[in-house]
Coordinates of N, CA, C and O and ligand atoms in Angstrom, one line a residue:
X10 N 79.4 11.4 17.9 CA 80.1 11.2 16.6 C 81.4 12.0 16.6 O 81.4 13.2 17.0
X11 N 82.4 11.4 16.1 CA 83.7 12.1 16.0 C 83.8 12.9 14.7 O 83.7 12.4 13.6
X12 N 83.8 14.2 14.8 CA 83.7 15.1 13.6 C 85.0 15.9 13.5 O 85.0 16.9 12.8
X13 N 86.1 15.4 14.1 CA 87.3 16.2 14.1 C 87.9 16.4 12.7 O 88.8 17.2 12.4
X14 N 87.6 15.5 11.7 CA 88.1 15.6 10.4 C 87.2 16.4 9.4 O 87.5 16.5 8.2
X15 N 86.1 17.0 10.0 CA 85.3 17.9 9.2 C 85.5 19.4 9.6 O 85.5 19.7 10.8
X16 N 85.7 20.2 8.6 CA 85.9 21.6 8.9 C 84.9 22.5 8.0 O 84.6 22.1 6.9
X17 N 84.5 23.6 8.6 CA 83.6 24.5 7.8 C 84.4 25.8 7.7 O 84.9 26.4 8.7
X18 N 84.6 26.3 6.4 CA 85.3 27.5 6.2 C 84.5 28.4 5.3 O 83.6 27.9 4.6
X19 N 84.8 29.7 5.3 CA 84.2 30.6 4.3 C 85.3 30.9 3.3 O 86.4 31.2 3.6
X20 N 84.9 30.8 2.0 CA 85.9 31.1 1.0 C 85.4 30.7 -0.4 O 84.3 30.4 -0.6
X21 N 86.4 30.8 -1.4 CA 86.1 30.5 -2.8 C 86.7 29.1 -3.1 O 88.0 28.9 -3.0
X22 N 85.9 28.2 -3.4 CA 86.4 26.8 -3.6 C 87.4 26.7 -4.8 O 88.2 25.8 -4.7
X23 N 87.3 27.6 -5.7 CA 88.3 27.5 -6.9 C 89.7 27.8 -6.4 O 90.6 27.5 -7.2
X24 N 89.9 28.3 -5.3 CA 91.2 28.7 -4.8 C 91.9 27.7 -3.9 O 93.0 27.9 -3.4
X25 N 91.2 26.6 -3.6 CA 91.7 25.6 -2.6 C 92.6 24.6 -3.2 O 92.3 23.9 -4.2
X26 N 93.8 24.5 -2.6 CA 94.8 23.5 -3.0 C 94.6 22.2 -2.3 O 95.3 21.9 -1.3
X27 N 93.6 21.4 -2.7 CA 93.3 20.1 -2.1 C 93.3 19.0 -3.1 O 93.4 19.3 -4.3
X28 N 93.2 17.8 -2.7 CA 93.2 16.7 -3.7 C 92.0 16.8 -4.6 O 92.1 16.6 -5.8
X29 N 90.8 17.1 -4.1 CA 89.6 17.2 -4.9 C 88.7 18.3 -4.4 O 88.4 18.4 -3.2
X30 N 88.1 19.1 -5.4 CA 87.0 19.9 -5.0 C 85.8 19.4 -5.7 O 85.9 18.7 -6.8
X31 N 84.6 19.6 -5.1 CA 83.4 19.1 -5.7 C 82.7 20.3 -6.4 O 82.7 21.4 -6.0
X32 N 82.1 19.9 -7.6 CA 81.3 20.9 -8.3 C 79.8 20.6 -8.2 O 79.4 19.5 -8.5
X33 N 79.0 21.6 -7.8 CA 77.6 21.5 -7.8 C 77.1 21.8 -9.2 O 76.8 22.9 -9.6
X34 N 77.1 20.7 -10.0 CA 76.9 20.7 -11.4 C 75.4 20.6 -11.8 O 74.5 20.5 -10.9
X35 N 75.1 20.4 -13.1 CA 73.8 20.0 -13.5 C 74.0 18.7 -14.3 O 75.1 18.3 -14.6
X36 N 72.9 18.0 -14.7 CA 73.0 16.7 -15.3 C 73.7 16.7 -16.7 O 74.2 15.6 -17.1
X37 N 73.9 17.8 -17.3 CA 74.6 17.9 -18.6 C 76.1 17.8 -18.4 O 76.8 17.4 -19.3
X38 N 76.5 18.2 -17.2 CA 78.0 18.4 -16.9 C 78.7 19.4 -17.9 O 79.9 19.3 -18.0
X39 N 77.9 20.2 -18.5 CA 78.5 21.1 -19.5 C 78.6 22.5 -19.0 O 78.7 23.5 -19.8
X40 N 78.6 22.7 -17.7 CA 78.8 24.1 -17.2 C 77.5 24.8 -16.9 O 76.4 24.3 -17.2
X41 N 77.6 25.9 -16.2 CA 76.4 26.7 -15.8 C 76.8 27.9 -15.1 O 77.9 28.4 -15.3
X42 N 76.0 28.4 -14.2 CA 76.3 29.6 -13.4 C 76.8 29.2 -12.0 O 77.3 28.0 -11.8
X43 N 76.7 30.1 -11.0 CA 77.1 29.8 -9.7 C 78.5 29.2 -9.6 O 79.5 29.6 -10.3
X44 N 78.7 28.2 -8.7 CA 80.0 27.6 -8.4 C 80.5 26.8 -9.6 O 81.7 26.8 -9.9
X45 N 79.5 26.3 -10.4 CA 79.9 25.5 -11.6 C 80.6 26.5 -12.6 O 81.7 26.1 -13.2
X46 N 80.0 27.6 -12.8 CA 80.6 28.6 -13.7 C 82.0 29.0 -13.3 O 82.9 29.1 -14.0
X47 N 82.1 29.3 -11.9 CA 83.4 29.7 -11.4 C 84.4 28.6 -11.6 O 85.6 28.9 -11.9
X48 N 84.1 27.4 -11.3 CA 85.1 26.3 -11.5 C 85.5 26.1 -12.9 O 86.7 26.0 -13.2
X49 N 84.6 26.2 -13.9 CA 85.0 26.1 -15.3 C 85.8 27.3 -15.7 O 86.8 27.1 -16.5
X50 N 85.5 28.5 -15.3 CA 86.3 29.6 -15.6 C 87.8 29.5 -15.1 O 88.7 29.7 -15.8
X51 N 87.9 29.0 -13.8 CA 89.2 28.9 -13.2 C 90.0 27.7 -13.8 O 91.2 27.8 -13.9
X52 N 89.3 26.7 -14.2 CA 90.0 25.5 -14.6 C 90.5 25.6 -16.1 O 91.4 25.0 -16.5
X53 N 89.7 26.4 -16.9 CA 90.1 26.6 -18.3 C 89.3 25.6 -19.2 O 88.6 24.7 -18.7
X54 N 89.4 25.8 -20.5 CA 88.5 25.1 -21.5 C 88.8 23.6 -21.5 O 88.0 22.8 -22.0
X55 N 90.0 23.2 -21.0 CA 90.3 21.7 -21.0 C 89.3 21.0 -20.1 O 89.0 19.8 -20.4
X56 N 88.7 21.6 -19.1 CA 87.8 21.0 -18.2 C 86.5 20.7 -19.0 O 86.0 19.5 -18.9
X57 N 86.0 21.6 -19.7 CA 84.8 21.4 -20.5 C 85.0 20.3 -21.5 O 84.1 19.5 -21.8
X58 N 86.2 20.3 -22.1 CA 86.5 19.3 -23.1 C 86.4 17.9 -22.5 O 85.8 16.9 -23.1
X59 N 87.0 17.7 -21.3 CA 86.9 16.4 -20.7 C 85.4 16.1 -20.3 O 85.0 14.9 -20.4
X60 N 84.7 17.1 -19.8 CA 83.3 16.9 -19.4 C 82.5 16.4 -20.6 O 81.5 15.6 -20.4
X61 N 82.8 16.9 -21.8 CA 82.0 16.5 -22.9 C 82.1 15.0 -23.2 O 81.2 14.3 -23.8
X62 N 83.2 14.4 -22.8 CA 83.4 12.9 -23.0 C 82.6 12.1 -22.0 O 82.6 10.9 -22.1
X63 N 82.1 12.7 -21.0 CA 81.4 12.0 -19.9 C 79.9 11.7 -20.1 O 79.3 10.9 -19.4
X64 N 79.3 12.4 -21.1 CA 77.9 12.2 -21.4 C 77.0 12.3 -20.3 O 76.1 11.5 -20.1
X65 N 77.2 13.4 -19.5 CA 76.3 13.7 -18.4 C 76.4 12.9 -17.2 O 77.2 12.0 -17.1
X66 N 75.5 13.2 -16.2 CA 75.5 12.4 -14.9 C 74.1 12.5 -14.3 O 73.5 13.6 -14.4
X67 N 73.7 11.4 -13.7 CA 72.4 11.5 -13.1 C 72.4 12.3 -11.7 O 73.4 12.3 -11.1
X68 N 71.3 12.9 -11.4 CA 71.2 13.5 -10.1 C 71.5 12.6 -8.9 O 71.0 11.4 -9.0
X69 N 72.3 13.0 -8.0 CA 72.7 12.1 -6.9 C 73.9 11.3 -7.1 O 74.5 10.6 -6.2
X70 N 74.4 11.2 -8.4 CA 75.6 10.4 -8.7 C 76.7 11.4 -8.9 O 76.6 12.6 -8.8
X71 N 77.9 10.9 -9.3 CA 79.1 11.8 -9.4 C 80.1 11.3 -10.5 O 80.1 10.0 -10.7
X72 N 80.8 12.2 -11.1 CA 81.9 11.8 -12.0 C 83.1 12.6 -11.8 O 83.0 13.8 -11.4
X73 N 84.3 12.1 -12.0 CA 85.5 12.8 -11.7 C 86.3 13.2 -13.0 O 86.3 12.4 -14.0
X74 N 86.9 14.4 -12.9 CA 87.8 14.8 -14.0 C 89.1 15.3 -13.3 O 89.2 15.5 -12.1
X75 N 90.0 15.7 -14.2 CA 91.2 16.4 -13.7 C 90.9 17.8 -13.4 O 89.8 18.3 -13.8
X76 N 91.8 18.5 -12.6 CA 91.5 19.9 -12.2 C 92.1 20.9 -13.1 O 91.8 22.1 -13.0
X77 N 92.9 20.5 -14.1 CA 93.5 21.4 -15.1 C 94.2 22.6 -14.4 O 95.1 22.5 -13.6
X78 N 93.7 23.9 -14.7 CA 94.4 25.1 -14.2 C 94.1 25.4 -12.7 O 94.6 26.4 -12.2
X79 N 93.2 24.6 -12.1 CA 92.9 24.8 -10.7 C 94.0 24.3 -9.8 O 94.8 23.4 -10.2
X80 N 94.1 24.8 -8.6 CA 95.1 24.3 -7.6 C 94.7 22.9 -7.1 O 95.5 22.1 -6.6
X81 N 93.4 22.5 -7.3 CA 93.0 21.1 -6.9 C 93.4 20.1 -8.0 O 93.3 20.4 -9.2
X82 N 93.7 18.9 -7.6 CA 94.1 17.9 -8.5 C 92.9 17.4 -9.3 O 93.0 17.1 -10.5
X83 N 91.8 17.1 -8.7 CA 90.6 16.6 -9.3 C 89.4 17.5 -9.1 O 89.3 18.2 -8.1
X84 N 88.4 17.4 -10.0 CA 87.1 18.0 -9.8 C 86.1 16.8 -9.8 O 86.1 16.0 -10.7
X85 N 85.3 16.7 -8.8 CA 84.2 15.7 -8.7 C 82.9 16.4 -9.0 O 82.5 17.3 -8.2
X86 N 82.3 16.1 -10.1 CA 81.0 16.8 -10.5 C 79.8 16.0 -10.0 O 79.7 14.8 -10.3
X87 N 78.9 16.7 -9.3 CA 77.7 16.0 -8.9 C 76.5 16.9 -9.1 O 76.5 18.1 -8.6
X88 N 75.5 16.5 -9.9 CA 74.2 17.3 -10.0 C 73.4 17.0 -8.7 O 73.0 15.9 -8.4
X89 N 73.1 18.1 -8.0 CA 72.3 18.0 -6.8 C 70.8 18.1 -7.2 O 70.5 18.4 -8.4
X90 N 69.9 17.7 -6.3 CA 68.5 17.8 -6.6 C 67.9 19.2 -6.6 O 68.4 20.0 -5.8
X91 N 67.0 19.5 -7.5 CA 66.3 20.8 -7.5 C 65.2 20.6 -6.4 O 64.6 19.5 -6.3
X92 N 65.0 21.6 -5.5 CA 64.1 21.5 -4.4 C 62.7 21.7 -5.0 O 62.4 22.7 -5.6
X93 N 61.8 20.7 -4.8 CA 60.4 20.8 -5.3 C 59.4 20.7 -4.1 O 58.3 20.3 -4.3
X94 N 59.9 21.0 -2.9 CA 59.0 20.9 -1.7 C 59.3 19.8 -0.8 O 58.8 19.7 0.3
X95 N 60.1 18.8 -1.2 CA 60.6 17.8 -0.3 C 59.9 16.4 -0.6 O 60.3 15.4 0.0
X96 N 58.9 16.4 -1.4 CA 58.2 15.1 -1.7 C 58.7 14.3 -2.8 O 58.1 13.3 -3.2
X97 N 59.8 14.7 -3.4 CA 60.3 14.0 -4.6 C 61.7 13.4 -4.4 O 62.5 13.2 -5.3
X98 N 61.9 13.0 -3.1 CA 63.1 12.3 -2.8 C 64.4 13.2 -2.7 O 65.5 12.7 -2.8
X99 N 64.1 14.5 -2.6 CA 65.2 15.4 -2.6 C 66.3 15.1 -1.5 O 67.5 15.3 -1.7
X100 N 65.8 14.8 -0.3 CA 66.8 14.6 0.8 C 67.7 13.4 0.6 O 68.9 13.5 0.8
X101 N 67.1 12.3 0.1 CA 67.9 11.1 -0.2 C 68.9 11.4 -1.3 O 70.0 10.9 -1.3
X102 N 68.4 12.1 -2.3 CA 69.3 12.5 -3.4 C 70.4 13.3 -3.0 O 71.6 13.2 -3.5
X103 N 70.2 14.3 -2.1 CA 71.3 15.2 -1.7 C 72.3 14.3 -0.9 O 73.5 14.5 -1.1
X104 N 71.8 13.5 0.0 CA 72.8 12.6 0.8 C 73.6 11.7 -0.2 O 74.8 11.5 0.0
X105 N 72.9 11.3 -1.3 CA 73.6 10.4 -2.3 C 74.7 11.2 -3.0 O 75.7 10.7 -3.3
X106 N 74.5 12.5 -3.2 CA 75.5 13.4 -3.8 C 76.8 13.3 -3.0 O 77.9 13.1 -3.5
X107 N 76.6 13.6 -1.7 CA 77.8 13.6 -0.8 C 78.5 12.3 -0.7 O 79.7 12.2 -0.8
X108 N 77.7 11.2 -0.6 CA 78.3 9.9 -0.5 C 79.0 9.5 -1.8 O 80.1 8.9 -1.8
X109 N 78.3 9.7 -3.0 CA 78.9 9.4 -4.3 C 80.3 10.1 -4.5 O 81.2 9.5 -5.0
X110 N 80.3 11.4 -4.1 CA 81.5 12.2 -4.3 C 82.7 11.6 -3.4 O 83.8 11.5 -3.8
X111 N 82.3 11.3 -2.1 CA 83.4 10.8 -1.2 C 83.8 9.4 -1.6 O 85.0 9.1 -1.5
X112 N 82.9 8.6 -2.2 CA 83.3 7.3 -2.7 C 84.3 7.4 -3.8 O 85.4 6.8 -3.8
X113 N 84.0 8.3 -4.8 CA 85.0 8.5 -5.9 C 86.3 9.1 -5.4 O 87.4 8.7 -5.9
X114 N 86.2 10.0 -4.4 CA 87.4 10.6 -3.9 C 88.3 9.5 -3.3 O 89.5 9.4 -3.6
X115 N 87.7 8.7 -2.5 CA 88.5 7.6 -1.8 C 89.1 6.6 -2.9 O 90.2 6.2 -2.8
X116 N 88.3 6.3 -3.9 CA 88.7 5.4 -4.9 C 89.9 5.9 -5.7 O 90.7 5.2 -6.2
X117 N 90.0 7.3 -5.7 CA 91.1 7.9 -6.5 C 92.2 8.4 -5.6 O 93.1 9.2 -6.0
X118 N 92.2 7.9 -4.3 CA 93.4 8.2 -3.4 C 93.4 9.6 -2.8 O 94.4 10.0 -2.3
X119 N 92.3 10.3 -2.9 CA 92.2 11.6 -2.3 C 92.2 11.6 -0.8 O 91.5 10.7 -0.2
X120 N 92.9 12.5 -0.2 CA 92.9 12.6 1.3 C 92.3 13.8 1.8 O 91.8 13.9 2.9
X121 N 92.2 14.8 0.9 CA 91.5 16.1 1.3 C 90.5 16.5 0.2 O 90.8 16.5 -1.0
X122 N 89.3 16.7 0.7 CA 88.2 17.0 -0.3 C 87.4 18.2 0.2 O 87.1 18.3 1.4
X123 N 87.1 19.1 -0.7 CA 86.3 20.3 -0.3 C 85.0 20.3 -1.1 O 85.0 20.1 -2.3
X124 N 83.9 20.6 -0.4 CA 82.6 20.7 -1.0 C 82.0 22.1 -1.0 O 82.2 22.8 0.1
X125 N 81.3 22.5 -2.0 CA 80.5 23.7 -1.9 C 79.1 23.3 -1.3 O 78.9 22.1 -1.1
X126 N 78.3 24.2 -1.0 CA 76.9 23.9 -0.4 C 76.0 23.5 -1.6 O 75.3 24.3 -2.2
X127 N 76.0 22.2 -1.9 CA 75.3 21.6 -3.0 C 73.8 21.9 -2.9 O 73.2 21.7 -1.9
X128 N 73.2 22.4 -4.0 CA 71.8 22.5 -4.2 C 71.2 23.7 -3.5 O 70.0 24.0 -3.6
X129 N 71.9 24.5 -2.7 CA 71.3 25.6 -1.9 C 71.3 26.9 -2.6 O 70.9 27.9 -2.0
X130 N 71.8 27.0 -3.8 CA 71.8 28.2 -4.6 C 70.6 28.2 -5.5 O 69.5 28.2 -5.0
X131 N 70.8 28.2 -6.8 CA 69.6 28.2 -7.7 C 68.7 27.0 -7.6 O 67.6 27.1 -8.1
X132 N 69.2 25.9 -7.0 CA 68.3 24.8 -6.9 C 67.4 24.8 -5.6 O 66.6 24.0 -5.4
X133 N 67.7 25.9 -4.8 CA 66.7 26.3 -3.7 C 66.4 25.2 -2.6 O 65.4 25.2 -2.0
X134 N 67.4 24.3 -2.4 CA 67.2 23.3 -1.3 C 67.3 24.1 0.0 O 68.3 24.9 0.2
X135 N 66.4 24.0 1.0 CA 66.5 24.8 2.2 C 67.8 24.5 3.0 O 68.2 23.4 3.2
X136 N 68.5 25.6 3.4 CA 69.9 25.5 3.9 C 69.9 24.7 5.2 O 70.9 24.0 5.4
X137 N 68.9 24.9 6.1 CA 69.0 24.1 7.3 C 69.0 22.6 7.1 O 69.8 21.9 7.6
X138 N 68.1 22.2 6.3 CA 68.0 20.8 6.0 C 69.3 20.3 5.2 O 69.9 19.3 5.5
X139 N 69.7 21.1 4.2 CA 70.8 20.7 3.4 C 72.1 20.6 4.3 O 72.9 19.7 4.1
X140 N 72.3 21.5 5.2 CA 73.5 21.5 6.0 C 73.5 20.3 6.9 O 74.6 19.7 7.1
X141 N 72.4 19.9 7.5 CA 72.3 18.7 8.3 C 72.6 17.5 7.6 O 73.3 16.6 8.0
X142 N 72.0 17.4 6.4 CA 72.3 16.2 5.5 C 73.7 16.1 5.2 O 74.4 15.0 5.2
X143 N 74.3 17.3 4.8 CA 75.7 17.3 4.4 C 76.6 16.8 5.5 O 77.4 15.8 5.3
X144 N 76.6 17.4 6.6 CA 77.5 17.0 7.7 C 77.3 15.6 8.2 O 78.2 14.9 8.5
X145 N 76.0 15.2 8.3 CA 75.8 13.8 8.8 C 76.3 12.8 7.8 O 76.8 11.7 8.2
X146 N 76.1 13.0 6.5 CA 76.5 12.1 5.5 C 78.1 12.0 5.5 O 78.7 10.9 5.4
X147 N 78.7 13.2 5.6 CA 80.2 13.2 5.6 C 80.7 12.5 6.8 O 81.6 11.7 6.7
X148 N 80.1 12.7 8.0 CA 80.6 12.1 9.2 C 80.4 10.6 9.1 O 81.4 9.9 9.6
X149 N 79.3 10.1 8.6 CA 79.1 8.7 8.5 C 80.2 8.0 7.6 O 80.7 6.9 7.8
X150 N 80.5 8.7 6.5 CA 81.5 8.2 5.5 C 82.8 8.2 6.2 O 83.6 7.2 6.0
X151 N 83.2 9.2 6.9 CA 84.6 9.3 7.5 C 84.8 8.2 8.5 O 85.9 7.7 8.7
X152 N 83.7 7.9 9.2 CA 83.8 6.8 10.2 C 84.3 5.5 9.6 O 85.0 4.7 10.2
X153 N 83.8 5.2 8.3 CA 84.2 4.0 7.6 C 85.5 4.2 6.8 O 85.9 3.2 6.2
X154 N 86.0 5.4 6.7 CA 87.1 5.6 5.8 C 88.2 6.4 6.5 O 88.4 7.6 6.3
X155 N 89.0 5.7 7.4 CA 90.1 6.4 8.1 C 91.1 7.0 7.2 O 91.9 7.9 7.6
X156 N 91.2 6.5 5.9 CA 92.2 7.1 5.0 C 92.0 8.5 4.5 O 92.9 9.2 4.1
X157 N 90.7 8.9 4.7 CA 90.4 10.3 4.3 C 90.8 11.2 5.5 O 90.4 11.0 6.6
X158 N 91.7 12.2 5.2 CA 92.2 13.0 6.3 C 91.4 14.2 6.7 O 91.3 14.5 7.8
X159 N 90.8 14.9 5.7 CA 90.0 16.1 6.0 C 89.0 16.4 4.9 O 89.3 16.3 3.7
X160 N 87.8 16.7 5.3 CA 86.7 17.1 4.4 C 86.2 18.4 4.9 O 85.9 18.6 6.1
X161 N 86.2 19.4 4.0 CA 85.7 20.8 4.4 C 84.5 21.2 3.5 O 84.4 20.8 2.4
X162 N 83.6 21.9 4.2 CA 82.6 22.6 3.5 C 83.1 24.0 3.3 O 83.5 24.7 4.2
X163 N 83.2 24.4 2.0 CA 83.7 25.8 1.7 C 82.5 26.7 1.3 O 81.9 26.5 0.3
X164 N 82.1 27.5 2.3 CA 80.9 28.3 2.1 C 81.2 29.7 1.6 O 82.2 30.3 2.0
X165 N 80.5 30.1 0.6 CA 80.8 31.3 -0.1 C 80.5 32.6 0.7 O 81.1 33.6 0.6
X166 N 79.5 32.5 1.6 CA 79.0 33.6 2.4 C 78.8 33.2 3.8 O 78.7 32.0 4.2
X167 N 78.8 34.3 4.7 CA 78.7 34.1 6.1 C 77.4 33.4 6.6 O 77.4 32.6 7.5
X168 N 76.3 33.7 5.9 CA 75.0 33.1 6.2 C 75.0 31.6 6.0 O 74.6 30.8 6.9
X169 N 75.6 31.2 4.9 CA 75.7 29.8 4.6 C 76.6 29.1 5.6 O 76.2 28.0 6.2
X170 N 77.7 29.7 5.9 CA 78.7 29.1 6.9 C 78.0 29.0 8.2 O 78.2 27.9 8.9
X171 N 77.2 29.9 8.7 CA 76.5 29.8 10.0 C 75.6 28.6 10.1 O 75.6 27.9 11.1
X172 N 74.9 28.3 9.0 CA 74.1 27.0 9.0 C 74.9 25.8 9.1 O 74.6 24.9 9.9
X173 N 76.1 25.7 8.4 CA 76.9 24.5 8.5 C 77.6 24.4 9.8 O 77.7 23.3 10.4
X174 N 78.0 25.6 10.4 CA 78.6 25.6 11.7 C 77.6 25.0 12.7 O 78.0 24.1 13.6
X175 N 76.4 25.4 12.7 CA 75.3 24.9 13.6 C 75.1 23.4 13.4 O 75.0 22.7 14.3
X176 N 75.0 23.0 12.1 CA 74.7 21.6 11.9 C 75.8 20.7 12.4 O 75.6 19.6 12.9
X177 N 77.1 21.2 12.3 CA 78.2 20.4 12.8 C 78.2 20.4 14.3 O 78.5 19.3 14.9
X178 N 77.9 21.5 14.9 CA 77.7 21.5 16.4 C 76.7 20.5 16.9 O 76.9 19.8 17.9
X179 N 75.6 20.5 16.2 CA 74.5 19.6 16.6 C 74.9 18.1 16.6 O 74.3 17.3 17.3
X180 N 75.8 17.8 15.7 CA 76.3 16.4 15.5 C 77.2 16.0 16.6 O 77.4 14.8 16.8
X181 N 77.9 17.0 17.2 CA 79.0 16.6 18.2 C 78.5 16.5 19.6 O 77.4 16.9 19.9
Ligands
LIG30 N1 83.1 28.9 -4.0 C1 82.3 28.3 -3.1 N2 80.9 28.3 -3.2 C2 80.4 29.1 -4.2 C3 81.1 29.7 -5.2 C4 82.5 29.6 -5.1 N3 83.4 30.1 -6.0 N4 80.3 30.3 -6.0 C5 79.0 30.1 -5.6 N5 79.1 29.3 -4.5 P1 74.8 27.1 -7.0 P2 73.1 24.7 -7.0 C6 78.0 28.8 -3.6 O1 73.7 27.9 -7.5 O2 72.1 25.3 -6.1 C7 74.6 25.9 -11.8 O3 74.2 26.8 -12.9 C8 76.6 29.6 -3.7 O4 76.7 30.8 -2.9 O5 76.1 27.3 -7.6 O6 73.5 23.2 -6.7 C9 74.7 24.5 -12.2 O7 75.2 24.3 -13.5 C10 75.7 28.5 -3.0 O8 75.9 28.6 -1.6 O9 74.5 25.5 -7.1 C11 73.4 24.0 -12.0 O10 72.5 24.2 -13.1 C12 76.4 27.2 -3.5 O11 77.6 27.5 -4.0 C13 72.9 24.7 -10.8 O12 73.6 26.0 -10.8 C14 75.5 26.4 -4.5 O13 74.9 27.3 -5.4 C15 73.1 24.0 -9.5 O14 72.5 24.7 -8.4

């Protein structure tokens, strides 16, 4: 698999000047803690105002807004699955999050997209499984979409980054 357009970095996703950043949201799309809280704080109240017009989003699907005060042009909001042990379709739903976000990004002309580690915070999705699903879903999408130039996983901490680094190595 050619993974040259996938990168793993450690950092704060709210600081990234890319076409779109992804928000690990909840189904209300009305904000929360973790990366969701950080994105809303950095984007300013206009982001919440636009989110109110969207009337929520199903788990595994995605909706797009403007980035307002963020350096990113768009925010793509996706509610990841809560981990309930793996028997409730969590793996397919997580793959669907990545695919739905990339589909929206491509439809909106984005060439650079940054993801946080969806569902591995308060939603407790196991990191090893989540990292493998993320990089394999992104790689499969990139294969079909040469117009996307670069997709990054922006990991907040070194432990998370180590899992994504390993998952990407396994793929190559
Ligand atoms: N930049 C990049 N990654 C970050 C940042 C940041 N600024 N802040 C946190 N992370 P979580 P989830 C990482 O809990 O598990 C919210 O309340 C964090 O270290 O934010 O999908 C929503 O409203 C972890 O690795 O998202 C939902 O209710 C990753 O982002 C719920 O949490 C995801 O952790 C979603 O839970």
